[in-house]
mmCIF file of C-alpha atoms in Angstrom:
data_model
loop_
_atom_site.group_PDB
_atom_site.id
_atom_site.type_symbol
_atom_site.label_atom_id
_atom_site.label_comp_id
_atom_site.label_asym_id
_atom_site.label_seq_id
_atom_site.Cartn_x
_atom_site.Cartn_y
_atom_site.Cartn_z
ATOM 1 C CA MET A 1 -0.003 -0.001 0.003
ATOM 2 C CA LYS A 2 1.148 3.554 -0.782
ATOM 3 C CA ASP A 3 2.390 5.651 2.145
ATOM 4 C CA LYS A 4 -0.153 7.941 3.683
ATOM 5 C CA VAL A 5 -0.180 11.498 2.325
ATOM 6 C CA LYS A 6 0.458 14.068 5.031
ATOM 7 C CA VAL A 7 -1.996 16.970 4.780
ATOM 8 C CA ALA A 8 -1.823 20.358 6.427
ATOM 9 C CA VAL A 9 -4.966 22.412 6.911
ATOM 10 C CA ASN A 10 -4.383 26.146 6.925
ATOM 11 C CA GLY A 11 -7.455 27.847 8.415
ATOM 12 C CA TYR A 12 -9.453 26.006 11.061
ATOM 13 C CA GLY A 13 -12.837 27.635 10.459
ATOM 14 C CA VAL A 14 -16.091 26.410 8.987
ATOM 15 C CA ILE A 15 -14.488 24.400 6.169
ATOM 16 C CA GLY A 16 -11.068 23.752 7.734
ATOM 17 C CA LYS A 17 -12.354 21.992 10.824
ATOM 18 C CA ARG A 18 -14.518 19.739 8.661
ATOM 19 C CA VAL A 19 -11.638 18.906 6.326
ATOM 20 C CA ALA A 20 -9.465 18.049 9.336
ATOM 21 C CA ASP A 21 -12.156 15.712 10.690
ATOM 22 C CA ALA A 22 -12.657 14.111 7.250
ATOM 23 C CA LEU A 23 -8.893 13.447 6.960
ATOM 24 C CA GLN A 24 -9.037 11.495 10.211
ATOM 25 C CA VAL A 25 -11.267 8.810 8.716
ATOM 26 C CA GLN A 26 -9.253 8.315 5.465
ATOM 27 C CA ASP A 27 -6.932 5.350 5.620
ATOM 28 C CA ASP A 28 -4.552 6.815 3.000
ATOM 29 C CA MET A 29 -4.164 10.284 4.565
ATOM 30 C CA GLU A 30 -2.741 11.739 7.726
ATOM 31 C CA LEU A 31 -3.461 15.132 9.274
ATOM 32 C CA ALA A 32 -0.059 16.859 9.685
ATOM 33 C CA GLY A 33 -1.641 19.705 11.643
ATOM 34 C CA VAL A 34 -3.995 22.683 11.575
ATOM 35 C CA CYS A 35 -3.013 26.327 11.454
ATOM 36 C CA ASP A 36 -4.883 29.532 12.341
ATOM 37 C CA VAL A 37 -4.545 33.066 13.647
ATOM 38 C CA VAL A 38 -7.263 32.903 16.343
ATOM 39 C CA SER A 39 -6.744 31.977 19.989
ATOM 40 C CA ASP A 40 -10.368 31.562 21.105
ATOM 41 C CA TRP A 41 -12.794 28.616 21.405
ATOM 42 C CA ARG A 42 -12.492 27.698 17.727
ATOM 43 C CA ILE A 43 -8.859 26.590 17.796
ATOM 44 C CA LYS A 44 -9.248 25.243 21.320
ATOM 45 C CA VAL A 45 -11.598 22.600 19.869
ATOM 46 C CA ALA A 46 -8.636 21.354 17.765
ATOM 47 C CA THR A 47 -6.570 20.882 20.953
ATOM 48 C CA HIS A 48 -9.370 18.875 22.539
ATOM 49 C CA LYS A 49 -9.241 16.594 19.507
ATOM 50 C CA ASP A 50 -5.471 16.274 19.900
ATOM 51 C CA TYR A 51 -4.812 17.811 16.498
ATOM 52 C CA PRO A 52 -1.346 19.319 16.132
ATOM 53 C CA VAL A 53 -1.903 23.078 16.292
ATOM 54 C CA TYR A 54 0.258 25.690 14.550
ATOM 55 C CA ALA A 55 0.014 29.448 14.509
ATOM 56 C CA PHE A 56 0.148 31.441 11.298
ATOM 57 C CA ASP A 57 3.074 33.554 12.525
ATOM 58 C CA GLY A 58 4.918 34.576 15.651
ATOM 59 C CA THR A 59 2.335 37.099 16.689
ATOM 60 C CA ALA A 60 -0.459 34.559 16.491
ATOM 61 C CA GLN A 61 1.749 32.052 18.352
ATOM 62 C CA ASP A 62 2.214 34.451 21.249
ATOM 63 C CA LYS A 63 -1.530 35.008 21.522
ATOM 64 C CA MET A 64 -2.239 31.278 21.442
ATOM 65 C CA GLU A 65 0.348 30.491 24.065
ATOM 66 C CA LYS A 66 -1.005 33.223 26.343
ATOM 67 C CA ALA A 67 -4.448 31.583 25.940
ATOM 68 C CA GLY A 68 -2.969 28.305 27.176
ATOM 69 C CA ILE A 69 -2.890 26.588 23.801
ATOM 70 C CA GLU A 70 -0.035 24.175 23.062
ATOM 71 C CA VAL A 71 1.481 25.323 19.786
ATOM 72 C CA ARG A 72 3.865 23.202 17.707
ATOM 73 C CA GLY A 73 5.236 26.193 15.775
ATOM 74 C CA THR A 74 4.222 28.471 12.912
ATOM 75 C CA LEU A 75 2.928 27.828 9.428
ATOM 76 C CA ALA A 76 6.503 27.677 8.167
ATOM 77 C CA ASP A 77 7.144 24.777 10.565
ATOM 78 C CA LEU A 78 3.951 22.998 9.511
ATOM 79 C CA LEU A 79 4.883 23.225 5.845
ATOM 80 C CA GLU A 80 8.044 21.215 6.612
ATOM 81 C CA THR A 81 5.957 18.272 7.820
ATOM 82 C CA CYS A 82 3.426 17.761 4.991
ATOM 83 C CA ASP A 83 3.008 16.768 1.340
ATOM 84 C CA VAL A 84 -0.001 18.890 0.482
ATOM 85 C CA VAL A 85 -1.774 21.949 1.957
ATOM 86 C CA VAL A 86 -5.519 22.545 1.997
ATOM 87 C CA ASP A 87 -5.979 26.293 2.396
ATOM 88 C CA CYS A 88 -9.300 27.050 4.106
ATOM 89 C CA THR A 89 -8.553 30.623 5.065
ATOM 90 C CA PRO A 90 -11.105 33.386 4.398
ATOM 91 C CA LYS A 91 -11.793 34.687 0.921
ATOM 92 C CA LYS A 92 -8.772 36.285 -0.822
ATOM 93 C CA ILE A 93 -6.362 35.243 1.944
ATOM 94 C CA ALA A 94 -5.340 31.980 0.268
ATOM 95 C CA ALA A 95 -4.105 33.854 -2.798
ATOM 96 C CA GLN A 96 -1.624 35.576 -0.500
ATOM 97 C CA ASN A 97 -0.390 32.255 0.880
ATOM 98 C CA ILE A 98 0.336 30.314 -2.271
ATOM 99 C CA GLU A 99 3.848 31.664 -2.729
ATOM 100 C CA LYS A 100 4.710 30.074 0.641
ATOM 101 C CA TYR A 101 3.424 26.726 -0.629
ATOM 102 C CA LYS A 102 5.287 27.013 -3.888
ATOM 103 C CA GLU A 103 8.560 27.924 -2.148
ATOM 104 C CA ALA A 104 8.160 24.838 0.049
ATOM 105 C CA GLY A 105 7.569 22.683 -3.058
ATOM 106 C CA LEU A 106 4.140 21.597 -1.874
ATOM 107 C CA LYS A 107 0.947 20.813 -3.715
ATOM 108 C CA PHE A 108 -2.005 22.859 -2.537
ATOM 109 C CA ILE A 109 -5.751 23.224 -2.706
ATOM 110 C CA VAL A 110 -7.741 26.422 -2.286
ATOM 111 C CA GLN A 111 -11.476 26.851 -1.845
ATOM 112 C CA GLY A 112 -14.139 28.468 -3.963
ATOM 113 C CA GLY A 113 -13.764 31.949 -2.514
ATOM 114 C CA GLU A 114 -10.594 32.303 -4.577
ATOM 115 C CA LYS A 115 -10.620 33.049 -8.293
ATOM 116 C CA HIS A 116 -10.107 30.328 -10.880
ATOM 117 C CA GLU A 117 -6.893 32.069 -11.984
ATOM 118 C CA THR A 118 -5.332 31.405 -8.558
ATOM 119 C CA THR A 119 -4.621 27.818 -9.595
ATOM 120 C CA GLY A 120 -5.689 27.691 -13.263
ATOM 121 C CA HIS A 121 -7.816 24.653 -12.445
ATOM 122 C CA SER A 122 -11.233 24.249 -10.774
ATOM 123 C CA PHE A 123 -12.279 20.876 -9.439
ATOM 124 C CA SER A 124 -15.417 18.768 -9.076
ATOM 125 C CA ALA A 125 -14.814 15.078 -8.576
ATOM 126 C CA GLU A 126 -17.581 13.590 -10.768
ATOM 127 C CA ASN A 127 -16.804 15.937 -13.651
ATOM 128 C CA ASN A 128 -13.061 16.509 -14.048
ATOM 129 C CA TYR A 129 -11.067 14.381 -11.579
ATOM 130 C CA ASP A 130 -8.759 13.128 -14.323
ATOM 131 C CA THR A 131 -7.616 16.636 -15.291
ATOM 132 C CA ALA A 132 -6.342 17.232 -11.732
ATOM 133 C CA LEU A 133 -4.096 14.167 -11.617
ATOM 134 C CA GLY A 134 -0.572 15.137 -10.598
ATOM 135 C CA ARG A 135 -1.208 18.886 -10.804
ATOM 136 C CA GLU A 136 0.577 21.269 -8.482
ATOM 137 C CA SER A 137 -2.691 22.818 -7.343
ATOM 138 C CA THR A 138 -6.451 23.057 -7.825
ATOM 139 C CA ARG A 139 -9.437 25.026 -6.544
ATOM 140 C CA VAL A 140 -12.470 23.218 -5.132
ATOM 141 C CA VAL A 141 -15.366 25.318 -6.354
ATOM 142 C CA SER A 142 -17.896 26.884 -3.980
ATOM 143 C CA CYS A 143 -20.829 25.093 -2.351
ATOM 144 C CA ASN A 144 -23.376 26.380 -4.874
ATOM 145 C CA THR A 145 -21.126 25.763 -7.866
ATOM 146 C CA THR A 146 -20.391 22.235 -6.612
ATOM 147 C CA SER A 147 -24.127 21.498 -6.517
ATOM 148 C CA ILE A 148 -24.617 22.923 -10.034
ATOM 149 C CA ILE A 149 -21.798 20.811 -11.451
ATOM 150 C CA ARG A 150 -23.076 17.650 -9.744
ATOM 151 C CA THR A 151 -26.664 17.962 -10.981
ATOM 152 C CA LEU A 152 -25.935 19.187 -14.481
ATOM 153 C CA THR A 153 -23.137 16.628 -14.964
ATOM 154 C CA ALA A 154 -25.626 13.885 -14.070
ATOM 155 C CA LEU A 155 -28.009 15.126 -16.775
ATOM 156 C CA LYS A 156 -25.124 15.616 -19.259
ATOM 157 C CA LYS A 157 -23.849 12.061 -18.765
ATOM 158 C CA ALA A 158 -27.364 10.798 -19.504
ATOM 159 C CA GLY A 159 -27.438 12.784 -22.751
ATOM 160 C CA LEU A 160 -30.330 14.904 -21.519
ATOM 161 C CA LEU A 161 -28.781 18.334 -20.935
ATOM 162 C CA GLN A 162 -29.173 21.131 -23.458
ATOM 163 C CA LYS A 163 -29.231 24.320 -21.358
ATOM 164 C CA ALA A 164 -29.971 25.231 -17.759
ATOM 165 C CA ARG A 165 -31.324 28.300 -15.994
ATOM 166 C CA GLY A 166 -31.277 28.487 -12.202
ATOM 167 C CA THR A 167 -32.365 30.752 -9.372
ATOM 168 C CA LEU A 168 -30.446 30.529 -6.103
ATOM 169 C CA LEU A 169 -31.798 31.558 -2.701
ATOM 170 C CA ARG A 170 -28.559 32.001 -0.776
ATOM 171 C CA ARG A 171 -28.131 31.878 2.989
ATOM 172 C CA ALA A 172 -27.069 35.248 4.368
ATOM 173 C CA THR A 173 -24.105 34.029 6.419
ATOM 174 C CA ASP A 174 -22.765 30.962 8.163
ATOM 175 C CA PRO A 175 -24.775 29.903 11.273
ATOM 176 C CA TRP A 176 -22.054 30.699 13.797
ATOM 177 C CA GLU A 177 -21.747 34.249 12.491
ATOM 178 C CA SER A 178 -25.460 35.077 12.272
ATOM 179 C CA HIS A 179 -25.228 37.312 15.370
ATOM 180 C CA LEU A 180 -22.566 39.435 13.623
ATOM 181 C CA ASN A 181 -23.578 40.260 10.055
ATOM 182 C CA GLY A 182 -26.781 38.479 9.084
ATOM 183 C CA ILE A 183 -29.553 40.229 7.184
ATOM 184 C CA ILE A 184 -33.012 40.566 8.788
ATOM 185 C CA ASN A 185 -36.371 41.238 7.186
ATOM 186 C CA THR A 186 -35.027 41.824 3.693
ATOM 187 C CA LEU A 187 -33.943 40.082 0.489
ATOM 188 C CA VAL A 188 -30.790 41.182 -1.331
ATOM 189 C CA PRO A 189 -30.515 40.278 -5.032
ATOM 190 C CA GLU A 190 -27.085 39.985 -6.552
ATOM 191 C CA PRO A 191 -26.656 43.094 -8.713
ATOM 192 C CA GLU A 192 -25.863 41.274 -11.969
ATOM 193 C CA ILE A 193 -27.361 38.463 -14.052
ATOM 194 C CA PRO A 194 -25.781 36.036 -14.483
ATOM 195 C CA SER A 195 -24.677 35.711 -10.875
ATOM 196 C CA HIS A 196 -21.119 34.407 -10.469
ATOM 197 C CA GLN A 197 -22.094 30.721 -9.948
ATOM 198 C CA GLY A 198 -22.958 30.061 -13.623
ATOM 199 C CA PRO A 199 -19.624 31.314 -14.993
ATOM 200 C CA ASP A 200 -17.891 29.560 -12.127
ATOM 201 C CA ALA A 201 -19.482 26.231 -13.157
ATOM 202 C CA GLN A 202 -18.099 26.833 -16.635
ATOM 203 C CA SER A 203 -14.613 27.074 -15.178
ATOM 204 C CA VAL A 204 -15.002 23.362 -14.451
ATOM 205 C CA ASP A 205 -16.955 22.430 -17.594
ATOM 206 C CA PRO A 206 -16.887 25.058 -20.374
ATOM 207 C CA GLU A 207 -19.460 23.091 -22.356
ATOM 208 C CA LEU A 208 -22.240 23.866 -19.884
ATOM 209 C CA ASP A 209 -24.895 26.290 -21.147
ATOM 210 C CA VAL A 210 -25.894 27.630 -17.727
ATOM 211 C CA ILE A 211 -27.119 30.988 -16.398
ATOM 212 C CA THR A 212 -27.841 31.723 -12.745
ATOM 213 C CA ALA A 213 -29.525 34.466 -10.736
ATOM 214 C CA ALA A 214 -29.110 34.690 -6.977
ATOM 215 C CA VAL A 215 -30.852 36.298 -3.992
ATOM 216 C CA LYS A 216 -29.443 36.527 -0.455
ATOM 217 C CA VAL A 217 -32.136 35.547 2.099
ATOM 218 C CA PRO A 218 -32.368 35.959 5.906
ATOM 219 C CA GLU A 219 -31.498 32.441 7.015
ATOM 220 C CA THR A 220 -28.293 30.473 7.631
ATOM 221 C CA LEU A 221 -28.966 26.741 7.314
ATOM 222 C CA SER A 222 -28.538 26.118 3.598
ATOM 223 C CA HIS A 223 -29.045 27.322 0.056
ATOM 224 C CA LEU A 224 -32.156 26.528 -2.019
ATOM 225 C CA HIS A 225 -31.969 26.164 -5.818
ATOM 226 C CA TYR A 226 -34.753 26.230 -8.420
ATOM 227 C CA TRP A 227 -33.824 25.014 -11.867
ATOM 228 C CA ASN A 228 -35.458 25.032 -15.304
ATOM 229 C CA VAL A 229 -33.542 22.812 -17.742
ATOM 230 C CA GLN A 230 -34.176 22.374 -21.435
ATOM 231 C CA LEU A 231 -33.545 18.754 -22.259
ATOM 232 C CA THR A 232 -32.158 17.447 -25.523
ATOM 233 C CA ARG A 233 -35.412 15.565 -26.093
ATOM 234 C CA GLU A 234 -38.701 14.733 -24.509
ATOM 235 C CA ALA A 235 -38.148 12.514 -21.484
ATOM 236 C CA THR A 236 -40.030 10.912 -18.619
ATOM 237 C CA LYS A 237 -39.731 11.776 -14.947
ATOM 238 C CA GLU A 238 -38.366 8.305 -14.355
ATOM 239 C CA GLU A 239 -35.524 8.848 -16.874
ATOM 240 C CA VAL A 240 -34.542 12.092 -15.166
ATOM 241 C CA LEU A 241 -34.649 10.587 -11.697
ATOM 242 C CA GLN A 242 -32.487 7.689 -12.910
ATOM 243 C CA ALA A 243 -29.935 10.188 -14.298
ATOM 244 C CA PHE A 244 -29.778 11.981 -10.937
ATOM 245 C CA SER A 245 -29.600 8.675 -9.086
ATOM 246 C CA ASN A 246 -26.546 7.717 -11.088
ATOM 247 C CA SER A 247 -24.675 10.521 -9.364
ATOM 248 C CA THR A 248 -22.752 9.330 -6.310
ATOM 249 C CA ARG A 249 -23.517 12.530 -4.386
ATOM 250 C CA ILE A 250 -27.140 13.389 -5.061
ATOM 251 C CA ALA A 251 -29.677 11.996 -2.595
ATOM 252 C CA MET A 252 -33.445 12.189 -2.969
ATOM 253 C CA ILE A 253 -35.874 13.628 -0.426
ATOM 254 C CA ASN A 254 -39.654 13.836 -0.493
ATOM 255 C CA TYR A 255 -41.856 16.766 0.389
ATOM 256 C CA GLY A 256 -44.472 14.150 1.323
ATOM 257 C CA ASP A 257 -42.177 12.755 4.060
ATOM 258 C CA GLY A 258 -42.410 16.027 5.943
ATOM 259 C CA LEU A 259 -39.090 17.243 4.510
ATOM 260 C CA SER A 260 -40.691 20.485 3.375
ATOM 261 C CA ALA A 261 -38.058 23.005 4.451
ATOM 262 C CA ASN A 262 -34.362 23.283 5.049
ATOM 263 C CA ASN A 263 -34.671 23.116 8.834
ATOM 264 C CA THR A 264 -36.424 19.735 8.631
ATOM 265 C CA VAL A 265 -33.674 18.382 6.382
ATOM 266 C CA LYS A 266 -31.080 19.703 8.879
ATOM 267 C CA GLU A 267 -32.946 17.828 11.604
ATOM 268 C CA LEU A 268 -32.841 14.700 9.467
ATOM 269 C CA MET A 269 -29.054 14.966 9.193
ATOM 270 C CA LEU A 270 -28.785 15.332 12.978
ATOM 271 C CA GLY A 271 -31.068 12.304 13.353
ATOM 272 C CA LEU A 272 -28.825 10.297 11.046
ATOM 273 C CA GLY A 273 -25.891 11.117 13.335
ATOM 274 C CA ARG A 274 -23.980 13.305 10.897
ATOM 275 C CA PRO A 275 -21.143 15.339 12.473
ATOM 276 C CA TYR A 276 -22.380 18.920 12.910
ATOM 277 C CA GLY A 277 -25.608 17.792 11.215
ATOM 278 C CA ASP A 278 -23.696 18.005 7.911
ATOM 279 C CA MET A 279 -25.127 17.034 4.506
ATOM 280 C CA TYR A 280 -22.471 16.204 1.933
ATOM 281 C CA GLU A 281 -25.019 15.381 -0.739
ATOM 282 C CA VAL A 282 -27.294 17.565 -2.849
ATOM 283 C CA ALA A 283 -30.783 16.929 -1.390
ATOM 284 C CA LEU A 284 -33.164 16.914 -4.377
ATOM 285 C CA TRP A 285 -36.957 16.816 -3.967
ATOM 286 C CA GLN A 286 -38.052 13.923 -6.184
ATOM 287 C CA ASP A 287 -41.786 14.347 -5.629
ATOM 288 C CA MET A 288 -41.517 18.033 -6.634
ATOM 289 C CA LEU A 289 -39.592 17.284 -9.836
ATOM 290 C CA LYS A 290 -41.658 17.933 -13.005
ATOM 291 C CA VAL A 291 -41.024 17.095 -16.660
ATOM 292 C CA VAL A 292 -43.145 18.824 -19.350
ATOM 293 C CA GLY A 293 -42.121 17.633 -22.770
ATOM 294 C CA ASN A 294 -38.454 18.569 -23.067
ATOM 295 C CA GLU A 295 -38.514 20.925 -20.093
ATOM 296 C CA LEU A 296 -37.392 19.898 -16.600
ATOM 297 C CA PHE A 297 -38.180 21.698 -13.351
ATOM 298 C CA TYR A 298 -36.611 20.742 -10.011
ATOM 299 C CA ALA A 299 -35.431 22.110 -6.671
ATOM 300 C CA TYR A 300 -32.801 21.073 -4.154
ATOM 301 C CA LEU A 301 -30.939 22.083 -1.004
ATOM 302 C CA VAL A 302 -27.203 22.710 -0.545
ATOM 303 C CA ASP A 303 -25.418 22.486 2.804
ATOM 304 C CA ASN A 304 -23.076 25.458 2.480
ATOM 305 C CA GLN A 305 -20.761 24.117 5.214
ATOM 306 C CA ALA A 306 -20.402 20.519 4.117
ATOM 307 C CA ILE A 307 -20.902 19.864 0.413
ATOM 308 C CA VAL A 308 -17.287 20.667 -0.555
ATOM 309 C CA ILE A 309 -15.702 18.372 2.055
ATOM 310 C CA PRO A 310 -15.782 15.117 0.009
ATOM 311 C CA GLU A 311 -14.656 17.085 -3.051
ATOM 312 C CA THR A 312 -11.644 18.356 -1.129
ATOM 313 C CA ILE A 313 -10.685 14.823 -0.078
ATOM 314 C CA ASP A 314 -10.903 13.647 -3.705
ATOM 315 C CA ALA A 315 -8.840 16.615 -4.817
ATOM 316 C CA ILE A 316 -6.066 15.539 -2.425
ATOM 317 C CA ARG A 317 -6.006 12.075 -4.012
ATOM 318 C CA ALA A 318 -5.963 13.513 -7.538
ATOM 319 C CA LEU A 319 -3.097 15.951 -6.953
ATOM 320 C CA THR A 320 -0.958 13.379 -5.157
ATOM 321 C CA ARG A 321 -1.989 10.471 -7.398
ATOM 322 C CA LEU A 322 -3.002 8.410 -4.391
ATOM 323 C CA GLU A 323 -5.758 7.165 -6.650
ATOM 324 C CA GLU A 324 -5.737 7.399 -10.440
ATOM 325 C CA ASN A 325 -9.365 6.449 -10.928
ATOM 326 C CA ALA A 326 -12.084 9.019 -10.149
ATOM 327 C CA ARG A 327 -14.776 6.530 -9.303
ATOM 328 C CA ALA A 328 -12.480 4.603 -6.959
ATOM 329 C CA SER A 329 -11.558 7.786 -5.059
ATOM 330 C CA ILE A 330 -15.182 8.906 -4.854
ATOM 331 C CA GLN A 331 -16.297 5.533 -3.523
ATOM 332 C CA LYS A 332 -13.512 5.519 -0.963
ATOM 333 C CA THR A 333 -14.384 9.048 0.228
ATOM 334 C CA ASN A 334 -18.105 8.343 0.296
ATOM 335 C CA ALA A 335 -17.673 5.173 2.323
ATOM 336 C CA ALA A 336 -15.485 6.961 4.864
ATOM 337 C CA LEU A 337 -17.869 9.878 5.278
ATOM 338 C CA GLY A 338 -21.113 7.920 5.035
ATOM 339 C CA VAL A 339 -22.323 9.683 1.896
ATOM 340 C CA ARG A 340 -25.607 8.331 0.618
ATOM 341 C CA GLN A 341 -26.632 7.628 -2.982
ATOM 342 C CA GLY A 342 -30.257 7.359 -4.113
ATOM 343 C CA ALA A 343 -32.408 8.353 -1.143
ATOM 344 C CA PHE A 344 -31.926 9.560 2.408
ATOM 345 C CA VAL A 345 -34.960 7.812 3.867
#
């Protein structure tokens, strides 16, 4: 068996802490350590889990040590212990870090808040795993873009996709920050159509004919998408559902089961014992889905905190060539994280 790949996580926030946890259940990866600038409860959770903790720089290290946190060193020290870095720092920060990774001769992954040009490659496991094999770096696209790529790729592989038009209802902020900068009693449309998610999806698959519009809404649990897709031909609902079911990361839910809102789906995830109540899959309402001739209408939910986690794990395998085959990596990741295919309940 190949040696385990040692992975550093820079940024122990919403995504970083989940990536670190996901690494712990992969038998071909090892968490080299986590790095951050904060010295509050967030990084203290990492110490309770016995994760090796590093500070971004000397200033951050001083603050952590004063807070009673055992620190192994700085980011520079962490980079000497790993093979690949997953940068989960806030938007636009990762672009400032990549020179450090390059100087250390490390492969690296950034998240969807960074621009495609940061790495020159944007990643979604079911669509373009092969093009990431052995690369120096890649960018795992955002939560919304990941869902778009998954669903439209499923239709494309079935020969059903002609063009797609979607409306996104976007959560205002992450749950833990809703006391800081959430919006209340208002809806905020993105100022331009298309919104950035459509062009972002095309950074993964330029063949997609996709246009999106987005509205920020006063809630924090997830995003809700409505899609109108023109199919290549007339099709049945059963054909479309089969196409979606062929995806390894789309799971069906039913309005008729009482799963009529994002909070009920969140409760389902908690009931299933998911860490943090996370949902790695796209949750698509199968009893709401409608086909009229060659037009398809459907809606789904996206867990903004969790959907990119399995993609990030697969990206590590692709860059390091731990696994050459996309389906093999996806199956391995899904099994480790408990990702469901077909239906949740």
